[in-house]
Amino acid sequence: MQNNKFLELNANENSLGMADSAKQAIIESLGEGFRYPDNPRAALISKIATIHGVAENQISLGNGSTENIRATLQMLQNKALKEGKQFQMVIPVPTFDCAEMYANSIGVPVVKIPLTAENYDYDYDFDELQKAADDFDGISLLYICNPNNPTGIITSTSKLKTWVSNAPDNHYFLLDQAYLEYVSDPSFESGIEWVKQGLSDNLIVIHTFSKLCALAGMRVGYAVSNPQAIESVEAFMSMDNTNLSGAVAAIATLNDAKFLALSLRNTNQSRQMIETVLDDLGLRYLPSQTNFIFHEIKGDLKTYIDRMRDHGIKVGREFPPITGFNRLTLGTPDEMAAFIKVLKLFREKGWV
Ligand SMILES: Cc1ncc(COP(=O)(O)O)c(C=O)c1O
């Protein structure tokens, strides 16, 4: 069990909690717990395919979307090996660190390209990312998180789209859209639309049920791509990876429009509360399109994290090379009110 003493604003979970409909679906499914989850998995794939308007063989379910990340890396490493080519992954830093962790574990070299830092924009350095792949004699996987974690911002749709559509055959894109449901910027386009348009054969898009759907503990995610790419990735996925509870909970949540609307409303309200207090305190923040916000703290992050912890709140962690900013998960409005009290106290003490 997690330590409930703390307000957990550090893991980008959805503290609204699972939908009642999801809990009920799990309870009702327990009688089937002795069977392999083929039927609920097939039903979930069918539901996701319908939502996105793609074929069922364009979906690969993951035990969390991080399994899709791992399998994509392994698939490309294996392809490179078979073709006698080298393989590398290129990532911006900071970004969600799971792809790098998996690459390290299987010996795939990782090239890290810092985000641009002009006027604290913290955007992707497209020229340098592309150069790292262009200069490499072999297969490159570009892991691009949009919106990015920890910055919470989206990158330019037109730049990304141009890059993906013009990239050579040896460049692959893993586009992580874990926070897509929170994006309100009208310029944003989902990579799934690009898959549907056939913009690139080398584009794999991943989504998760861990954020808006509040199912992080159920471990459900998926990849969307063309059927050939999905078949190749599937060869590296665990058998029957999405368990019965996760599958039925995901279907119930997708069918629960009321819960999904409430979930989005909650996060939007919490974001508004935090932006207001950060404005009042004169602390800069990036325009969050996610369920977390990256904001200035005017000081040393480690000290800030420790002090927040002393006040019962988990925040952070460090995202080098950026300093002086904290990543705050947007919890429920009640949780945000509790956080705001502490943040204001920190201001009184001169700590932020
Ligand atoms: C960008 C990104 N991708 C994936 C995940 C994890 O997804 P899952 O829970 O589906 O493995 C996270 C979680 O924080 C994330 O920030």
mmCIF file of C-alpha atoms and ligand atoms in Angstrom, residues 11-12 63-67 69 96 143 145 147-149 176-179 206-211 216 219-221 292 327, ligand 1:
data_model
loop_
_atom_site.group_PDB
_atom_site.id
_atom_site.type_symbol
_atom_site.label_atom_id
_atom_site.label_comp_id
_atom_site.label_asym_id
_atom_site.label_seq_id
_atom_site.Cartn_x
_atom_site.Cartn_y
_atom_site.Cartn_z
ATOM 1 C CA ALA A 11 3.833 10.746 -10.146
ATOM 2 C CA ASN A 12 1.267 12.297 -12.508
ATOM 3 C CA ASN A 63 0.762 -3.916 -19.799
ATOM 4 C CA GLY A 64 0.937 -0.157 -19.409
ATOM 5 C CA SER A 65 2.213 1.796 -22.399
ATOM 6 C CA THR A 66 5.737 1.369 -21.085
ATOM 7 C CA GLU A 67 5.564 -2.239 -22.292
ATOM 8 C CA ILE A 69 7.986 1.308 -25.434
ATOM 9 C CA PHE A 96 9.966 10.650 -19.643
ATOM 10 C CA TYR A 143 11.445 8.890 -28.801
ATOM 11 C CA CYS A 145 6.821 12.670 -26.029
ATOM 12 C CA PRO A 147 3.112 16.792 -24.738
ATOM 13 C CA ASN A 148 6.465 16.292 -23.063
ATOM 14 C CA ASN A 149 6.992 15.109 -19.520
ATOM 15 C CA ASP A 176 4.298 9.026 -26.787
ATOM 16 C CA GLN A 177 0.924 10.744 -26.366
ATOM 17 C CA ALA A 178 0.268 9.754 -22.748
ATOM 18 C CA TYR A 179 -1.287 13.143 -22.009
ATOM 19 C CA ILE A 206 1.402 5.144 -27.845
ATOM 20 C CA HIS A 207 -1.408 5.978 -25.447
ATOM 21 C CA THR A 208 -2.115 5.074 -21.844
ATOM 22 C CA PHE A 209 -5.087 4.506 -19.543
ATOM 23 C CA SER A 210 -3.000 5.713 -16.576
ATOM 24 C CA LYS A 211 -3.820 9.415 -16.792
ATOM 25 C CA ALA A 216 -2.402 3.557 -13.524
ATOM 26 C CA ARG A 219 -1.533 -1.250 -16.223
ATOM 27 C CA VAL A 220 -3.160 -0.727 -19.610
ATOM 28 C CA GLY A 221 -1.697 1.092 -22.587
ATOM 29 C CA PHE A 292 0.959 18.333 -14.237
ATOM 30 C CA ARG A 327 7.033 19.264 -11.721
HETATM 31 C C1 LIG B 1 5.096 10.255 -21.222
HETATM 32 C C2 LIG B 1 4.670 9.070 -20.451
HETATM 33 N N1 LIG B 1 4.496 7.910 -21.067
HETATM 34 C C3 LIG B 1 4.088 6.819 -20.405
HETATM 35 C C4 LIG B 1 3.863 6.873 -19.050
HETATM 36 C C5 LIG B 1 3.488 5.630 -18.292
HETATM 37 O O1 LIG B 1 2.466 4.993 -18.891
HETATM 38 P P1 LIG B 1 1.933 3.577 -18.407
HETATM 39 O O2 LIG B 1 1.402 3.756 -17.036
HETATM 40 O O3 LIG B 1 0.884 3.322 -19.434
HETATM 41 O O4 LIG B 1 3.042 2.578 -18.474
HETATM 42 C C6 LIG B 1 4.040 8.056 -18.357
HETATM 43 C C7 LIG B 1 3.808 8.101 -16.904
HETATM 44 O O5 LIG B 1 4.073 9.009 -16.204
HETATM 45 C C8 LIG B 1 4.451 9.191 -19.071
HETATM 46 O O6 LIG B 1 4.663 10.353 -18.473
#
